[in-house]
Amino acid sequence: MPSIHPSASVETDSIGEGTSIAAFAVVGAGASIGAGVTIHPHAVIGPQVRLGDGVEVLPGAYLGREPRAVGAIARQPTFRPGLALGPGCSVGANAVVYCDVEIGSDNLIGDGASIRELCRIGDGNVVGREVTLDRDVAIGNRTRVMDKAHLTGGMRVGDDVFVAAMVVTTNDNSFGGRGYVDEEIRPPTIEDGAMIGGGASLLPGVRVGRAAIVGSGAVVTSDVEPETTVLGVPARPVAR
Ligand SMILES: CC(C)(COP(=O)(O)OP(=O)(O)OC[C@H]1O[C@@H](n2cnc3c(N)ncnc32)[C@H](O)[C@@H]1OP(=O)(O)O)[C@@H](O)C(=O)NCCC(=O)NCCS
C-alpha cells in the first residue's frame, strides 16, 4: 500500500507498492508513480508524469512544468505533455524539469537544476546543483555536469564526459538579435570522454573531440581534435 499524507493532492490511482507521498505534495491526473517512490513535501508532479521505481523527489521540486508562450520569448514552445524519469533517480530540492523530457535510470538531478523541454538524458548521469539544460539537450550515459554549468539549446553530449562547474556554452553569434532562426543556431558538441575545465566557454558550433581536455577558463573558438588538450583565450592546443 502506498502511504499518502492527508494534505497531499493526488489525482491518480497509478501508485506502486511502498510509495510515500508527503504533506502538501501534488500529483496530477494521469501520472504514473512506481513502487518505492518517495515524494517529499511540497513537490509537484504534473499530469502524465511517469516516475520509475525507487525515485526520490525532494521538497519543492516541480516535474512536468509547461513552457510558457509569452511574447518576450524568441520561439514558441512545442512539447508533449508529461515526462519520464527512470528508476533509481533522485531529484533535488527545487529542481524543475519541463514537459517532454526523458531521463533514464539512476541519474542524480541536483538542487535547483532546470531541465527544459525535449531534453534526453541517458543512465547514471549527474546534473549538478543549479545546472541549466536548455531546450533539446541530449546527454549520454555516466556523464557529470557540475554545479551551475549551462548547456545551451540543441547540444549533444556523449558518454563519460565531465563538464566542470560554471562552464558556459553558447549557440548563437547573433545574440538572438534576428529572432530565432534555426539555421543560425549552432550548438556545440562534446564527444565521449572529453573533460571541460571549470569556467571554460564553448562558442557556437565547436566540437570537442573524444577524450579531449579543455583547460579551466579557456574560450574555445574552434574544434578541438580528439585526445588534444587546449588552454587559454582563445584556446590553443598544447603538448600533452
Ligand atoms: C588543463 C590542466 C589539466 C593542465 O594541468 P597540468 O598539466 O597540471 O598543467 P600545469 O599546471 O603543469 O601547467 C602547465 C603550463 O600550462 C599553464 N596552464 C595550466 N593550466 C592552464 C589553464 N587552464 N589556462 C592557461 N594556462 C594554463 C601553466 O601556467 C603552465 O604554464 P608554464 O609552463 O608557462 O608555467 C589544468 O590546467 C586544468 O585546466 N584543469 C581543470 C581543472 C578542473 O576544472 N577540474 C574540474 C573538477 S574540480
PDB file of N, CA, C and O in Angstrom, residues 67-122:
ATOM      1  N   PRO A  67       6.322  24.820 -20.620  1.00  0.00           N
ATOM      2  CA  PRO A  67       6.946  26.063 -21.068  1.00  0.00           C
ATOM      3  C   PRO A  67       5.869  27.111 -21.315  1.00  0.00           C
ATOM      4  O   PRO A  67       4.760  26.757 -21.755  1.00  0.00           O
ATOM      5  N   ARG A  68       6.162  28.351 -21.073  1.00  0.00           N
ATOM      6  CA  ARG A  68       5.162  29.414 -21.259  1.00  0.00           C
ATOM      7  C   ARG A  68       5.406  30.127 -22.582  1.00  0.00           C
ATOM      8  O   ARG A  68       6.551  30.477 -22.901  1.00  0.00           O
ATOM      9  N   ALA A  69       4.344  30.372 -23.316  1.00  0.00           N
ATOM     10  CA  ALA A  69       4.446  31.036 -24.615  1.00  0.00           C
ATOM     11  C   ALA A  69       4.123  32.519 -24.456  1.00  0.00           C
ATOM     12  O   ALA A  69       3.112  32.999 -24.943  1.00  0.00           O
ATOM     13  N   VAL A  70       4.983  33.262 -23.773  1.00  0.00           N
ATOM     14  CA  VAL A  70       4.734  34.700 -23.658  1.00  0.00           C
ATOM     15  C   VAL A  70       5.449  35.430 -24.784  1.00  0.00           C
ATOM     16  O   VAL A  70       6.341  34.902 -25.421  1.00  0.00           O
ATOM     17  N   GLY A  71       5.057  36.695 -25.024  1.00  0.00           N
ATOM     18  CA  GLY A  71       5.571  37.442 -26.166  1.00  0.00           C
ATOM     19  C   GLY A  71       7.069  37.677 -26.141  1.00  0.00           C
ATOM     20  O   GLY A  71       7.693  37.862 -27.187  1.00  0.00           O
ATOM     21  N   ALA A  72       7.687  37.678 -24.961  1.00  0.00           N
ATOM     22  CA  ALA A  72       9.100  38.033 -24.861  1.00  0.00           C
ATOM     23  C   ALA A  72      10.040  36.959 -25.385  1.00  0.00           C
ATOM     24  O   ALA A  72      11.207  37.236 -25.634  1.00  0.00           O
ATOM     25  N   ILE A  73       9.567  35.753 -25.563  1.00  0.00           N
ATOM     26  CA  ILE A  73      10.499  34.694 -25.960  1.00  0.00           C
ATOM     27  C   ILE A  73      10.616  34.613 -27.473  1.00  0.00           C
ATOM     28  O   ILE A  73       9.712  34.990 -28.216  1.00  0.00           O
ATOM     29  N   ALA A  74      11.788  34.096 -27.924  1.00  0.00           N
ATOM     30  CA  ALA A  74      12.102  34.106 -29.351  1.00  0.00           C
ATOM     31  C   ALA A  74      11.382  32.992 -30.114  1.00  0.00           C
ATOM     32  O   ALA A  74      11.187  33.081 -31.301  1.00  0.00           O
ATOM     33  N   ARG A  75      11.024  31.936 -29.443  1.00  0.00           N
ATOM     34  CA  ARG A  75      10.474  30.774 -30.157  1.00  0.00           C
ATOM     35  C   ARG A  75       9.257  30.272 -29.394  1.00  0.00           C
ATOM     36  O   ARG A  75       9.273  30.187 -28.182  1.00  0.00           O
ATOM     37  N   GLN A  76       8.219  29.923 -30.128  1.00  0.00           N
ATOM     38  CA  GLN A  76       7.051  29.336 -29.495  1.00  0.00           C
ATOM     39  C   GLN A  76       7.384  27.923 -29.042  1.00  0.00           C
ATOM     40  O   GLN A  76       7.935  27.148 -29.818  1.00  0.00           O
ATOM     41  N   PRO A  77       7.076  27.580 -27.818  1.00  0.00           N
ATOM     42  CA  PRO A  77       7.435  26.230 -27.348  1.00  0.00           C
ATOM     43  C   PRO A  77       6.584  25.151 -27.991  1.00  0.00           C
ATOM     44  O   PRO A  77       5.402  25.349 -28.254  1.00  0.00           O
ATOM     45  N   THR A  78       7.227  24.021 -28.282  1.00  0.00           N
ATOM     46  CA  THR A  78       6.491  22.835 -28.733  1.00  0.00           C
ATOM     47  C   THR A  78       6.886  21.691 -27.807  1.00  0.00           C
ATOM     48  O   THR A  78       8.063  21.508 -27.515  1.00  0.00           O
ATOM     49  N   PHE A  79       5.909  20.946 -27.363  1.00  0.00           N
ATOM     50  CA  PHE A  79       6.223  19.882 -26.414  1.00  0.00           C
ATOM     51  C   PHE A  79       5.032  18.949 -26.297  1.00  0.00           C
ATOM     52  O   PHE A  79       3.903  19.319 -26.602  1.00  0.00           O
ATOM     53  N   ARG A  80       5.316  17.717 -25.838  1.00  0.00           N
ATOM     54  CA  ARG A  80       4.256  16.789 -25.459  1.00  0.00           C
ATOM     55  C   ARG A  80       4.074  16.863 -23.956  1.00  0.00           C
ATOM     56  O   ARG A  80       5.032  17.149 -23.239  1.00  0.00           O
ATOM     57  N   PRO A  81       2.879  16.587 -23.471  1.00  0.00           N
ATOM     58  CA  PRO A  81       2.683  16.639 -22.024  1.00  0.00           C
ATOM     59  C   PRO A  81       3.420  15.510 -21.310  1.00  0.00           C
ATOM     60  O   PRO A  81       3.772  14.503 -21.926  1.00  0.00           O
ATOM     61  N   GLY A  82       3.637  15.702 -20.033  1.00  0.00           N
ATOM     62  CA  GLY A  82       4.249  14.662 -19.218  1.00  0.00           C
ATOM     63  C   GLY A  82       5.747  14.559 -19.416  1.00  0.00           C
ATOM     64  O   GLY A  82       6.353  15.293 -20.222  1.00  0.00           O
ATOM     65  N   LEU A  83       6.371  13.683 -18.681  1.00  0.00           N
ATOM     66  CA  LEU A  83       7.787  13.374 -18.844  1.00  0.00           C
ATOM     67  C   LEU A  83       8.023  11.998 -18.254  1.00  0.00           C
ATOM     68  O   LEU A  83       7.157  11.463 -17.553  1.00  0.00           O
ATOM     69  N   ALA A  84       9.192  11.427 -18.510  1.00  0.00           N
ATOM     70  CA  ALA A  84       9.517  10.104 -17.967  1.00  0.00           C
ATOM     71  C   ALA A  84      10.835  10.170 -17.216  1.00  0.00           C
ATOM     72  O   ALA A  84      11.832  10.684 -17.735  1.00  0.00           O
ATOM     73  N   LEU A  85      10.826   9.687 -16.001  1.00  0.00           N
ATOM     74  CA  LEU A  85      12.023   9.646 -15.159  1.00  0.00           C
ATOM     75  C   LEU A  85      12.233   8.191 -14.756  1.00  0.00           C
ATOM     76  O   LEU A  85      11.360   7.586 -14.126  1.00  0.00           O
ATOM     77  N   GLY A  86      13.386   7.640 -15.101  1.00  0.00           N
ATOM     78  CA  GLY A  86      13.628   6.208 -14.903  1.00  0.00           C
ATOM     79  C   GLY A  86      13.863   5.827 -13.458  1.00  0.00           C
ATOM     80  O   GLY A  86      13.991   6.684 -12.576  1.00  0.00           O
ATOM     81  N   PRO A  87      13.953   4.517 -13.209  1.00  0.00           N
ATOM     82  CA  PRO A  87      14.101   4.033 -11.833  1.00  0.00           C
ATOM     83  C   PRO A  87      15.404   4.492 -11.192  1.00  0.00           C
ATOM     84  O   PRO A  87      16.415   4.659 -11.868  1.00  0.00           O
ATOM     85  N   GLY A  88      15.331   4.688  -9.884  1.00  0.00           N
ATOM     86  CA  GLY A  88      16.539   4.980  -9.112  1.00  0.00           C
ATOM     87  C   GLY A  88      17.037   6.402  -9.204  1.00  0.00           C
ATOM     88  O   GLY A  88      18.116   6.705  -8.690  1.00  0.00           O
ATOM     89  N   CYS A  89      16.312   7.294  -9.852  1.00  0.00           N
ATOM     90  CA  CYS A  89      16.759   8.692  -9.944  1.00  0.00           C
ATOM     91  C   CYS A  89      16.440   9.447  -8.655  1.00  0.00           C
ATOM     92  O   CYS A  89      15.488   9.124  -7.951  1.00  0.00           O
ATOM     93  N   SER A  90      17.246  10.477  -8.391  1.00  0.00           N
ATOM     94  CA  SER A  90      16.960  11.381  -7.287  1.00  0.00           C
ATOM     95  C   SER A  90      16.876  12.795  -7.853  1.00  0.00           C
ATOM     96  O   SER A  90      17.754  13.216  -8.614  1.00  0.00           O
ATOM     97  N   VAL A  91      15.828  13.507  -7.492  1.00  0.00           N
ATOM     98  CA  VAL A  91      15.633  14.868  -7.987  1.00  0.00           C
ATOM     99  C   VAL A  91      15.732  15.813  -6.800  1.00  0.00           C
ATOM    100  O   VAL A  91      15.007  15.682  -5.813  1.00  0.00           O
ATOM    101  N   GLY A  92      16.642  16.792  -6.870  1.00  0.00           N
ATOM    102  CA  GLY A  92      16.949  17.657  -5.737  1.00  0.00           C
ATOM    103  C   GLY A  92      15.865  18.672  -5.428  1.00  0.00           C
ATOM    104  O   GLY A  92      14.928  18.893  -6.212  1.00  0.00           O
ATOM    105  N   ALA A  93      16.035  19.290  -4.288  1.00  0.00           N
ATOM    106  CA  ALA A  93      15.091  20.316  -3.851  1.00  0.00           C
ATOM    107  C   ALA A  93      15.020  21.449  -4.869  1.00  0.00           C
ATOM    108  O   ALA A  93      16.040  21.922  -5.364  1.00  0.00           O
ATOM    109  N   ASN A  94      13.808  21.851  -5.173  1.00  0.00           N
ATOM    110  CA  ASN A  94      13.539  22.983  -6.065  1.00  0.00           C
ATOM    111  C   ASN A  94      14.054  22.800  -7.488  1.00  0.00           C
ATOM    112  O   ASN A  94      14.182  23.774  -8.226  1.00  0.00           O
ATOM    113  N   ALA A  95      14.398  21.605  -7.868  1.00  0.00           N
ATOM    114  CA  ALA A  95      14.731  21.361  -9.274  1.00  0.00           C
ATOM    115  C   ALA A  95      13.447  21.463 -10.100  1.00  0.00           C
ATOM    116  O   ALA A  95      12.347  21.197  -9.603  1.00  0.00           O
ATOM    117  N   VAL A  96      13.602  21.876 -11.371  1.00  0.00           N
ATOM    118  CA  VAL A  96      12.452  21.997 -12.269  1.00  0.00           C
ATOM    119  C   VAL A  96      12.755  21.201 -13.534  1.00  0.00           C
ATOM    120  O   VAL A  96      13.764  21.441 -14.196  1.00  0.00           O
ATOM    121  N   VAL A  97      11.896  20.259 -13.857  1.00  0.00           N
ATOM    122  CA  VAL A  97      12.027  19.508 -15.104  1.00  0.00           C
ATOM    123  C   VAL A  97      10.771  19.772 -15.928  1.00  0.00           C
ATOM    124  O   VAL A  97       9.650  19.561 -15.461  1.00  0.00           O
ATOM    125  N   TYR A  98      10.968  20.254 -17.161  1.00  0.00           N
ATOM    126  CA  TYR A  98       9.839  20.612 -18.013  1.00  0.00           C
ATOM    127  C   TYR A  98       9.185  19.376 -18.619  1.00  0.00           C
ATOM    128  O   TYR A  98       9.708  18.270 -18.552  1.00  0.00           O
ATOM    129  N   CYS A  99       8.058  19.609 -19.281  1.00  0.00           N
ATOM    130  CA  CYS A  99       7.381  18.541 -20.011  1.00  0.00           C
ATOM    131  C   CYS A  99       8.256  18.019 -21.145  1.00  0.00           C
ATOM    132  O   CYS A  99       9.169  18.700 -21.607  1.00  0.00           O
ATOM    133  N   ASP A 100       7.920  16.838 -21.631  1.00  0.00           N
ATOM    134  CA  ASP A 100       8.560  16.247 -22.798  1.00  0.00           C
ATOM    135  C   ASP A 100      10.064  16.074 -22.599  1.00  0.00           C
ATOM    136  O   ASP A 100      10.874  16.399 -23.469  1.00  0.00           O
ATOM    137  N   VAL A 101      10.424  15.573 -21.422  1.00  0.00           N
ATOM    138  CA  VAL A 101      11.813  15.228 -21.102  1.00  0.00           C
ATOM    139  C   VAL A 101      11.857  13.739 -20.814  1.00  0.00           C
ATOM    140  O   VAL A 101      10.942  13.196 -20.185  1.00  0.00           O
ATOM    141  N   GLU A 102      12.900  13.065 -21.287  1.00  0.00           N
ATOM    142  CA  GLU A 102      13.082  11.644 -20.975  1.00  0.00           C
ATOM    143  C   GLU A 102      14.413  11.463 -20.279  1.00  0.00           C
ATOM    144  O   GLU A 102      15.462  11.851 -20.807  1.00  0.00           O
ATOM    145  N   ILE A 103      14.334  10.914 -19.084  1.00  0.00           N
ATOM    146  CA  ILE A 103      15.515  10.724 -18.241  1.00  0.00           C
ATOM    147  C   ILE A 103      15.579   9.245 -17.885  1.00  0.00           C
ATOM    148  O   ILE A 103      14.592   8.664 -17.428  1.00  0.00           O
ATOM    149  N   GLY A 104      16.745   8.622 -18.086  1.00  0.00           N
ATOM    150  CA  GLY A 104      16.898   7.188 -17.857  1.00  0.00           C
ATOM    151  C   GLY A 104      17.000   6.845 -16.385  1.00  0.00           C
ATOM    152  O   GLY A 104      16.452   7.538 -15.527  1.00  0.00           O
ATOM    153  N   SER A 105      17.746   5.793 -16.084  1.00  0.00           N
ATOM    154  CA  SER A 105      17.798   5.298 -14.708  1.00  0.00           C
ATOM    155  C   SER A 105      19.008   5.848 -13.967  1.00  0.00           C
ATOM    156  O   SER A 105      20.022   6.219 -14.571  1.00  0.00           O
ATOM    157  N   ASP A 106      18.872   5.893 -12.640  1.00  0.00           N
ATOM    158  CA  ASP A 106      19.994   6.174 -11.724  1.00  0.00           C
ATOM    159  C   ASP A 106      20.691   7.500 -12.005  1.00  0.00           C
ATOM    160  O   ASP A 106      21.922   7.604 -11.913  1.00  0.00           O
ATOM    161  N   ASN A 107      19.950   8.506 -12.352  1.00  0.00           N
ATOM    162  CA  ASN A 107      20.516   9.845 -12.522  1.00  0.00           C
ATOM    163  C   ASN A 107      20.321  10.659 -11.254  1.00  0.00           C
ATOM    164  O   ASN A 107      19.299  10.529 -10.567  1.00  0.00           O
ATOM    165  N   LEU A 108      21.305  11.524 -10.971  1.00  0.00           N
ATOM    166  CA  LEU A 108      21.205  12.444  -9.844  1.00  0.00           C
ATOM    167  C   LEU A 108      20.966  13.844 -10.398  1.00  0.00           C
ATOM    168  O   LEU A 108      21.822  14.379 -11.115  1.00  0.00           O
ATOM    169  N   ILE A 109      19.820  14.406 -10.098  1.00  0.00           N
ATOM    170  CA  ILE A 109      19.499  15.769 -10.538  1.00  0.00           C
ATOM    171  C   ILE A 109      19.632  16.659  -9.300  1.00  0.00           C
ATOM    172  O   ILE A 109      18.906  16.472  -8.326  1.00  0.00           O
ATOM    173  N   GLY A 110      20.543  17.625  -9.332  1.00  0.00           N
ATOM    174  CA  GLY A 110      20.869  18.388  -8.132  1.00  0.00           C
ATOM    175  C   GLY A 110      19.830  19.435  -7.772  1.00  0.00           C
ATOM    176  O   GLY A 110      18.943  19.776  -8.558  1.00  0.00           O
ATOM    177  N   ASP A 111      19.974  19.963  -6.574  1.00  0.00           N
ATOM    178  CA  ASP A 111      19.078  21.022  -6.095  1.00  0.00           C
ATOM    179  C   ASP A 111      19.072  22.190  -7.088  1.00  0.00           C
ATOM    180  O   ASP A 111      20.119  22.662  -7.530  1.00  0.00           O
ATOM    181  N   GLY A 112      17.914  22.665  -7.411  1.00  0.00           N
ATOM    182  CA  GLY A 112      17.782  23.870  -8.225  1.00  0.00           C
ATOM    183  C   GLY A 112      18.126  23.695  -9.691  1.00  0.00           C
ATOM    184  O   GLY A 112      18.174  24.679 -10.425  1.00  0.00           O
ATOM    185  N   ALA A 113      18.389  22.488 -10.144  1.00  0.00           N
ATOM    186  CA  ALA A 113      18.670  22.295 -11.568  1.00  0.00           C
ATOM    187  C   ALA A 113      17.420  22.606 -12.387  1.00  0.00           C
ATOM    188  O   ALA A 113      16.289  22.482 -11.899  1.00  0.00           O
ATOM    189  N   SER A 114      17.619  23.026 -13.642  1.00  0.00           N
ATOM    190  CA  SER A 114      16.497  23.336 -14.525  1.00  0.00           C
ATOM    191  C   SER A 114      16.710  22.619 -15.851  1.00  0.00           C
ATOM    192  O   SER A 114      17.733  22.828 -16.519  1.00  0.00           O
ATOM    193  N   ILE A 115      15.780  21.774 -16.224  1.00  0.00           N
ATOM    194  CA  ILE A 115      15.916  20.942 -17.430  1.00  0.00           C
ATOM    195  C   ILE A 115      14.732  21.232 -18.343  1.00  0.00           C
ATOM    196  O   ILE A 115      13.582  20.917 -18.015  1.00  0.00           O
ATOM    197  N   ARG A 116      15.019  21.840 -19.496  1.00  0.00           N
ATOM    198  CA  ARG A 116      13.960  22.293 -20.394  1.00  0.00           C
ATOM    199  C   ARG A 116      13.385  21.170 -21.235  1.00  0.00           C
ATOM    200  O   ARG A 116      13.934  20.085 -21.335  1.00  0.00           O
ATOM    201  N   GLU A 117      12.268  21.501 -21.915  1.00  0.00           N
ATOM    202  CA  GLU A 117      11.556  20.528 -22.743  1.00  0.00           C
ATOM    203  C   GLU A 117      12.473  19.946 -23.827  1.00  0.00           C
ATOM    204  O   GLU A 117      13.397  20.595 -24.285  1.00  0.00           O
ATOM    205  N   LEU A 118      12.186  18.721 -24.225  1.00  0.00           N
ATOM    206  CA  LEU A 118      12.863  17.959 -25.273  1.00  0.00           C
ATOM    207  C   LEU A 118      14.240  17.452 -24.883  1.00  0.00           C
ATOM    208  O   LEU A 118      14.940  16.869 -25.716  1.00  0.00           O
ATOM    209  N   CYS A 119      14.668  17.658 -23.632  1.00  0.00           N
ATOM    210  CA  CYS A 119      15.958  17.095 -23.225  1.00  0.00           C
ATOM    211  C   CYS A 119      15.855  15.576 -23.122  1.00  0.00           C
ATOM    212  O   CYS A 119      14.803  15.028 -22.767  1.00  0.00           O
ATOM    213  N   ARG A 120      16.942  14.918 -23.450  1.00  0.00           N
ATOM    214  CA  ARG A 120      17.035  13.459 -23.379  1.00  0.00           C
ATOM    215  C   ARG A 120      18.308  13.118 -22.620  1.00  0.00           C
ATOM    216  O   ARG A 120      19.406  13.510 -23.038  1.00  0.00           O
ATOM    217  N   ILE A 121      18.160  12.384 -21.536  1.00  0.00           N
ATOM    218  CA  ILE A 121      19.291  12.082 -20.659  1.00  0.00           C
ATOM    219  C   ILE A 121      19.337  10.574 -20.456  1.00  0.00           C
ATOM    220  O   ILE A 121      18.313   9.965 -20.125  1.00  0.00           O
ATOM    221  N   GLY A 122      20.515   9.974 -20.628  1.00  0.00           N
ATOM    222  CA  GLY A 122      20.642   8.523 -20.526  1.00  0.00           C
ATOM    223  C   GLY A 122      20.654   8.035 -19.093  1.00  0.00           C
ATOM    224  O   GLY A 122      19.856   8.482 -18.266  1.00  0.00           O
TER     225      GLY A 122
END
